[in-house]
CSV table of C-alpha atoms in Angstrom, one decimal:
chain,number,residue,atom,x,y,z
A,816,MET,CA,-120.4,-82.4,174.0
A,817,GLU,CA,-118.6,-85.8,174.0
A,818,THR,CA,-115.0,-86.4,173.3
A,819,ARG,CA,-112.3,-89.1,173.2
A,820,THR,CA,-108.6,-88.9,172.6
A,821,ILE,CA,-106.1,-91.6,171.7
A,822,ALA,CA,-102.4,-92.0,170.6
A,823,GLU,CA,-101.2,-94.8,168.3
A,824,LEU,CA,-97.5,-95.5,167.6
A,825,LEU,CA,-96.7,-95.2,163.9
A,826,ASP,CA,-96.2,-98.6,162.5
A,827,VAL,CA,-92.9,-98.0,160.8
A,828,PRO,CA,-89.6,-99.8,161.6
A,829,ILE,CA,-86.2,-98.5,162.6
A,830,GLY,CA,-84.3,-98.2,159.3
A,831,SER,CA,-87.1,-96.2,157.7
A,832,PRO,CA,-85.8,-93.4,155.6
A,833,LEU,CA,-86.5,-89.9,157.0
A,834,GLY,CA,-88.2,-87.2,155.0
A,835,GLY,CA,-87.3,-83.5,155.1
A,836,TYR,CA,-83.7,-83.0,154.3
A,837,GLY,CA,-82.2,-83.3,150.8
A,838,ALA,CA,-78.8,-83.7,152.6
A,839,ARG,CA,-80.0,-87.2,153.6
A,840,PHE,CA,-80.1,-88.3,150.0
A,841,ASP,CA,-77.3,-90.7,149.1
A,842,GLY,CA,-78.9,-93.1,146.5
A,843,SER,CA,-77.5,-96.1,148.3
A,844,ALA,CA,-79.4,-99.3,148.7
A,845,SER,CA,-80.9,-100.2,152.1
A,846,ARG,CA,-83.5,-102.6,153.4
A,847,TYR,CA,-86.3,-100.0,153.1
A,848,GLY,CA,-84.8,-98.1,150.2
A,849,GLY,CA,-86.1,-94.8,148.8
A,850,GLY,CA,-82.8,-93.1,148.0
A,851,LEU,CA,-82.5,-91.6,151.5
A,852,GLN,CA,-80.3,-92.6,154.4
A,853,ALA,CA,-81.8,-95.2,156.7
A,854,SER,CA,-82.8,-94.1,160.2
A,855,ILE,CA,-80.7,-95.8,163.0
A,856,GLY,CA,-83.0,-95.3,166.0
A,857,GLN,CA,-86.0,-93.4,167.5
A,858,MET,CA,-85.3,-90.5,169.8
A,859,GLN,CA,-89.0,-89.8,170.4
A,860,ALA,CA,-92.0,-91.9,170.0
A,861,LEU,CA,-93.8,-90.9,166.8
A,862,GLU,CA,-97.6,-91.2,167.4
A,863,ALA,CA,-100.7,-90.7,165.4
A,864,ARG,CA,-103.0,-88.8,167.7
A,865,ALA,CA,-106.8,-88.6,167.3
A,866,LEU,CA,-109.3,-86.3,168.9
A,867,LEU,CA,-113.1,-86.9,168.5
A,868,LEU,CA,-115.4,-84.0,169.1
A,869,ASP,CA,-119.2,-84.7,169.0
A,870,ASN,CA,-121.9,-82.2,169.8
A,871,GLY,CA,-124.6,-84.8,169.0
A,872,GLU,CA,-125.2,-83.4,165.5
A,873,HIS,CA,-121.8,-82.9,163.8
A,874,PRO,CA,-119.0,-85.2,164.9
A,875,LEU,CA,-115.4,-84.0,164.0
A,876,MET,CA,-112.4,-86.3,164.0
A,877,VAL,CA,-109.0,-84.5,164.1
A,878,ILE,CA,-105.9,-86.5,163.5
A,879,ARG,CA,-102.3,-85.2,163.9
A,880,LEU,CA,-99.5,-87.2,162.2
A,881,PRO,CA,-95.7,-86.7,162.9
A,882,ILE,CA,-94.8,-86.6,159.2
A,883,ILE,CA,-93.6,-83.8,156.9
A,884,PHE,CA,-96.8,-83.5,155.0
A,885,THR,CA,-100.1,-85.3,154.2
A,886,ASP,CA,-102.3,-85.2,151.2
A,887,GLN,CA,-105.9,-85.9,150.0
A,888,SER,CA,-105.3,-89.5,149.2
A,889,MET,CA,-104.3,-90.2,152.8
A,890,HIS,CA,-107.4,-88.4,154.0
A,891,GLU,CA,-109.4,-90.7,151.7
A,892,GLY,CA,-107.7,-93.8,153.0
A,893,VAL,CA,-108.5,-93.0,156.6
A,894,ALA,CA,-112.1,-92.0,155.7
A,895,ARG,CA,-112.6,-95.4,154.0
A,896,MET,CA,-111.3,-97.2,157.1
A,897,LEU,CA,-113.8,-95.3,159.3
A,898,GLU,CA,-116.7,-95.9,156.9
A,899,GLU,CA,-116.0,-99.6,156.7
A,900,ARG,CA,-116.1,-99.9,160.5
A,901,THR,CA,-118.8,-97.4,161.3
A,902,GLY,CA,-121.0,-97.4,158.2
A,903,LYS,CA,-120.7,-93.5,158.1
A,904,ASP,CA,-119.2,-91.3,155.5
A,905,TRP,CA,-116.5,-89.3,157.4
A,906,ARG,CA,-115.0,-87.4,154.5
A,907,ASP,CA,-116.6,-84.1,155.6
A,908,ASN,CA,-116.0,-84.7,159.3
A,909,LEU,CA,-112.3,-85.6,159.1
A,910,VAL,CA,-109.3,-83.3,159.5
A,911,ILE,CA,-105.8,-84.7,159.1
A,912,SER,CA,-102.8,-82.5,159.7
A,913,ALA,CA,-99.0,-83.1,159.6
A,914,THR,CA,-96.7,-81.5,162.2
A,915,HIS,CA,-94.0,-81.0,159.4
A,916,THR,CA,-91.3,-82.8,161.3
A,917,HIS,CA,-88.2,-83.2,159.1
A,918,SER,CA,-87.4,-86.5,160.9
A,919,GLY,CA,-90.4,-88.6,160.4
A,920,PRO,CA,-90.9,-91.5,157.9
A,921,ALA,CA,-90.4,-90.6,154.2
A,922,ARG,CA,-91.6,-92.2,150.9
A,923,LEU,CA,-95.2,-91.0,151.5
A,924,TRP,CA,-95.6,-88.6,148.5
A,925,PRO,CA,-97.4,-90.3,145.6
A,926,LEU,CA,-95.7,-88.4,142.8
A,927,PRO,CA,-94.7,-89.6,139.3
A,928,THR,CA,-91.7,-91.9,139.2
A,929,GLN,CA,-90.3,-90.3,136.0
A,930,THR,CA,-88.8,-87.0,137.3
A,931,VAL,CA,-86.0,-84.7,136.2
A,932,VAL,CA,-84.1,-85.2,139.4
A,933,PRO,CA,-84.5,-88.0,142.1
A,934,LEU,CA,-87.2,-87.0,144.6
A,935,GLY,CA,-84.7,-88.0,147.3
A,936,LEU,CA,-83.0,-84.7,146.6
A,937,LEU,CA,-86.1,-83.0,147.9
A,938,GLY,CA,-86.1,-85.0,151.0
A,939,ALA,CA,-89.1,-87.0,150.0
A,940,GLY,CA,-87.7,-90.3,148.8
A,941,ASP,CA,-89.2,-92.6,146.2
A,942,PHE,CA,-92.9,-93.3,146.9
A,943,SER,CA,-93.7,-96.6,148.6
A,944,TRP,CA,-97.2,-98.0,149.0
A,945,TRP,CA,-95.9,-100.1,151.9
A,946,PHE,CA,-94.9,-97.1,154.0
A,947,TYR,CA,-98.0,-95.1,152.8
A,948,ARG,CA,-100.3,-97.9,153.9
A,949,HIS,CA,-98.7,-98.4,157.3
A,950,VAL,CA,-98.8,-94.7,158.2
A,951,THR,CA,-102.4,-94.4,156.9
A,952,GLU,CA,-103.5,-97.5,158.9
A,953,SER,CA,-101.8,-96.1,162.0
A,954,ALA,CA,-103.9,-93.0,161.6
A,955,GLY,CA,-107.1,-95.0,161.0
A,956,ARG,CA,-106.5,-97.2,164.1
A,957,ALA,CA,-106.1,-94.1,166.3
A,958,ALA,CA,-109.3,-92.7,164.9
A,959,LEU,CA,-111.2,-95.9,165.5
A,960,LYS,CA,-110.0,-96.1,169.1
A,961,ALA,CA,-111.1,-92.4,169.6
A,962,LEU,CA,-114.6,-93.5,168.7
A,963,GLU,CA,-114.7,-95.9,171.6
A,964,ASN,CA,-116.2,-94.9,175.0
A,965,PRO,CA,-116.5,-91.1,174.5
A,966,VAL,CA,-116.9,-88.9,177.7
A,967,ASP,CA,-118.8,-85.7,178.4
A,968,ALA,CA,-116.6,-82.7,177.9
A,969,LYS,CA,-116.4,-78.9,177.3
A,970,PHE,CA,-114.7,-77.3,174.4
A,971,GLY,CA,-113.1,-73.9,173.9
A,972,TRP,CA,-110.8,-72.2,171.5
A,973,THR,CA,-108.9,-68.9,171.1
A,974,ILE,CA,-106.6,-67.2,168.6
A,975,VAL,CA,-103.8,-65.0,170.1
A,976,GLU,CA,-102.8,-62.5,167.4
A,977,ASP,CA,-99.5,-61.3,169.0
A,978,PHE,CA,-98.3,-64.6,170.4
A,979,ASP,CA,-94.7,-64.2,169.3
A,980,ARG,CA,-94.3,-60.5,168.3
A,981,ASP,CA,-90.8,-60.3,169.9
A,982,ASP,CA,-89.6,-63.6,168.2
A,983,MET,CA,-89.0,-65.4,171.5
A,984,VAL,CA,-90.3,-68.7,170.0
A,985,ALA,CA,-89.5,-68.5,166.3
A,986,HIS,CA,-87.2,-66.4,164.1
A,987,ASP,CA,-85.6,-66.6,160.7
A,988,ARG,CA,-82.4,-68.6,161.3
A,989,ARG,CA,-81.0,-67.3,158.0
A,990,GLY,CA,-81.1,-63.7,159.0
A,991,GLU,CA,-83.5,-60.9,160.1
A,992,THR,CA,-87.1,-62.0,160.7
A,993,PRO,CA,-89.2,-60.5,157.9
A,994,PRO,CA,-91.9,-58.0,158.8
A,995,PHE,CA,-94.7,-60.2,157.5
A,996,ASP,CA,-94.1,-63.3,159.8
A,997,ASP,CA,-97.3,-64.8,161.3
A,998,ASN,CA,-97.4,-64.3,165.1
A,999,ARG,CA,-100.8,-65.9,165.6
A,1000,ILE,CA,-101.4,-69.1,167.5
A,1001,LEU,CA,-104.6,-71.1,167.6
A,1002,VAL,CA,-105.3,-73.1,170.7
A,1003,LEU,CA,-108.1,-75.6,171.2
A,1004,ARG,CA,-108.8,-77.1,174.6
A,1005,VAL,CA,-111.2,-79.9,175.7
A,1006,ASP,CA,-112.0,-80.2,179.5
A,1007,ASP,CA,-113.9,-82.7,181.5
A,1008,ALA,CA,-116.9,-81.6,183.5
A,1009,ALA,CA,-114.7,-80.5,186.4
A,1010,GLY,CA,-112.6,-78.2,184.1
A,1011,THR,CA,-109.5,-80.4,184.0
A,1012,PRO,CA,-108.0,-80.6,180.5
A,1013,LEU,CA,-108.4,-83.8,178.5
A,1014,ALA,CA,-106.7,-82.6,175.3
A,1015,ALA,CA,-105.1,-79.5,173.9
A,1016,VAL,CA,-104.3,-78.7,170.3
A,1017,MET,CA,-102.1,-75.8,169.1
A,1018,SER,CA,-101.4,-74.5,165.6
A,1019,PHE,CA,-98.5,-72.1,165.2
A,1020,GLY,CA,-96.8,-71.2,161.9
A,1021,MET,CA,-93.3,-72.5,162.5
A,1022,HIS,CA,-90.8,-74.3,160.2
A,1023,GLY,CA,-88.9,-75.9,163.0
A,1024,THR,CA,-85.9,-78.0,162.0
A,1025,ASP,CA,-83.3,-79.0,164.5
A,1026,ASN,CA,-82.2,-82.6,163.6
A,1027,LEU,CA,-79.8,-83.6,160.9
A,1028,THR,CA,-79.1,-86.9,162.5
A,1029,ARG,CA,-80.5,-90.2,161.5
A,1030,TYR,CA,-82.8,-90.6,164.5
A,1031,MET,CA,-86.6,-90.4,164.2
A,1032,THR,CA,-87.9,-87.4,166.2
A,1033,GLY,CA,-90.8,-85.0,166.3
A,1034,ASP,CA,-88.3,-82.2,165.7
A,1035,VAL,CA,-88.9,-78.8,167.2
A,1036,ILE,CA,-92.7,-79.1,166.7
A,1037,GLY,CA,-92.6,-82.3,168.7
A,1038,GLY,CA,-90.6,-80.6,171.4
A,1039,ALA,CA,-93.2,-77.9,171.7
A,1040,GLU,CA,-95.9,-80.5,172.1
A,1041,TYR,CA,-94.0,-82.2,174.9
A,1042,GLY,CA,-93.5,-78.8,176.6
A,1043,LEU,CA,-97.2,-78.1,176.4
A,1044,GLU,CA,-98.0,-81.6,177.7
A,1045,ASP,CA,-95.6,-81.1,180.6
A,1046,ALA,CA,-96.9,-77.7,181.6
A,1047,LEU,CA,-100.5,-78.8,181.6
A,1048,GLY,CA,-99.6,-82.1,183.4
A,1049,ARG,CA,-97.8,-80.2,186.2
A,1050,ARG,CA,-100.7,-77.8,186.6
A,1051,TYR,CA,-103.6,-80.2,186.5
A,1052,GLY,CA,-102.0,-83.5,187.6
A,1053,ARG,CA,-103.1,-85.3,184.4
A,1054,HIS,CA,-101.1,-86.3,181.3
């Protein structure tokens, strides 16, 4: 198998409205608008990260974005960028996921403009093609870079069913954790020929929100990613 990983900073400016909290809605005018308070800084670098896996027959491009959600139209936009550069239709070979940070750029939800209540009340902000295009193009650039110079690699995955049975990682902040919470975690790992990790992907059902400030951050999910990166880096001597 061949693989290639890459990270690309989201091309959004300080002052971008942040999606996720209706409490940030104020309806005031700002340079980048949208009905939400403008961000005042960046606490963590927000990156589009791309992982290419290719067994020689069925390539798979996985892109992770630090935004509250993504949709089919963004998937289509990235697929078109890849097809234009590679001549290949990537629609069935492309997975785009959002970390669900509540402190990433907003105005990315292409919904009708005529609504009963302002969308900013939902923490989404008014849709903006400008923000939408910049985030989509950031994802596309990460994917295109991941296609360059792939290396031989080994791939493995596992699902741990009782990863957080005792609620040491996640719990219901509003009260007792319900009995039907999902304690599974999916982990993917890509190693080089010597067995040293090149990339790791985790998927854990968590609604992690810990930032009501006006700083861009990866939120709790981003913190978990940094923790995994640090643990693997210390063990194997590679970021």
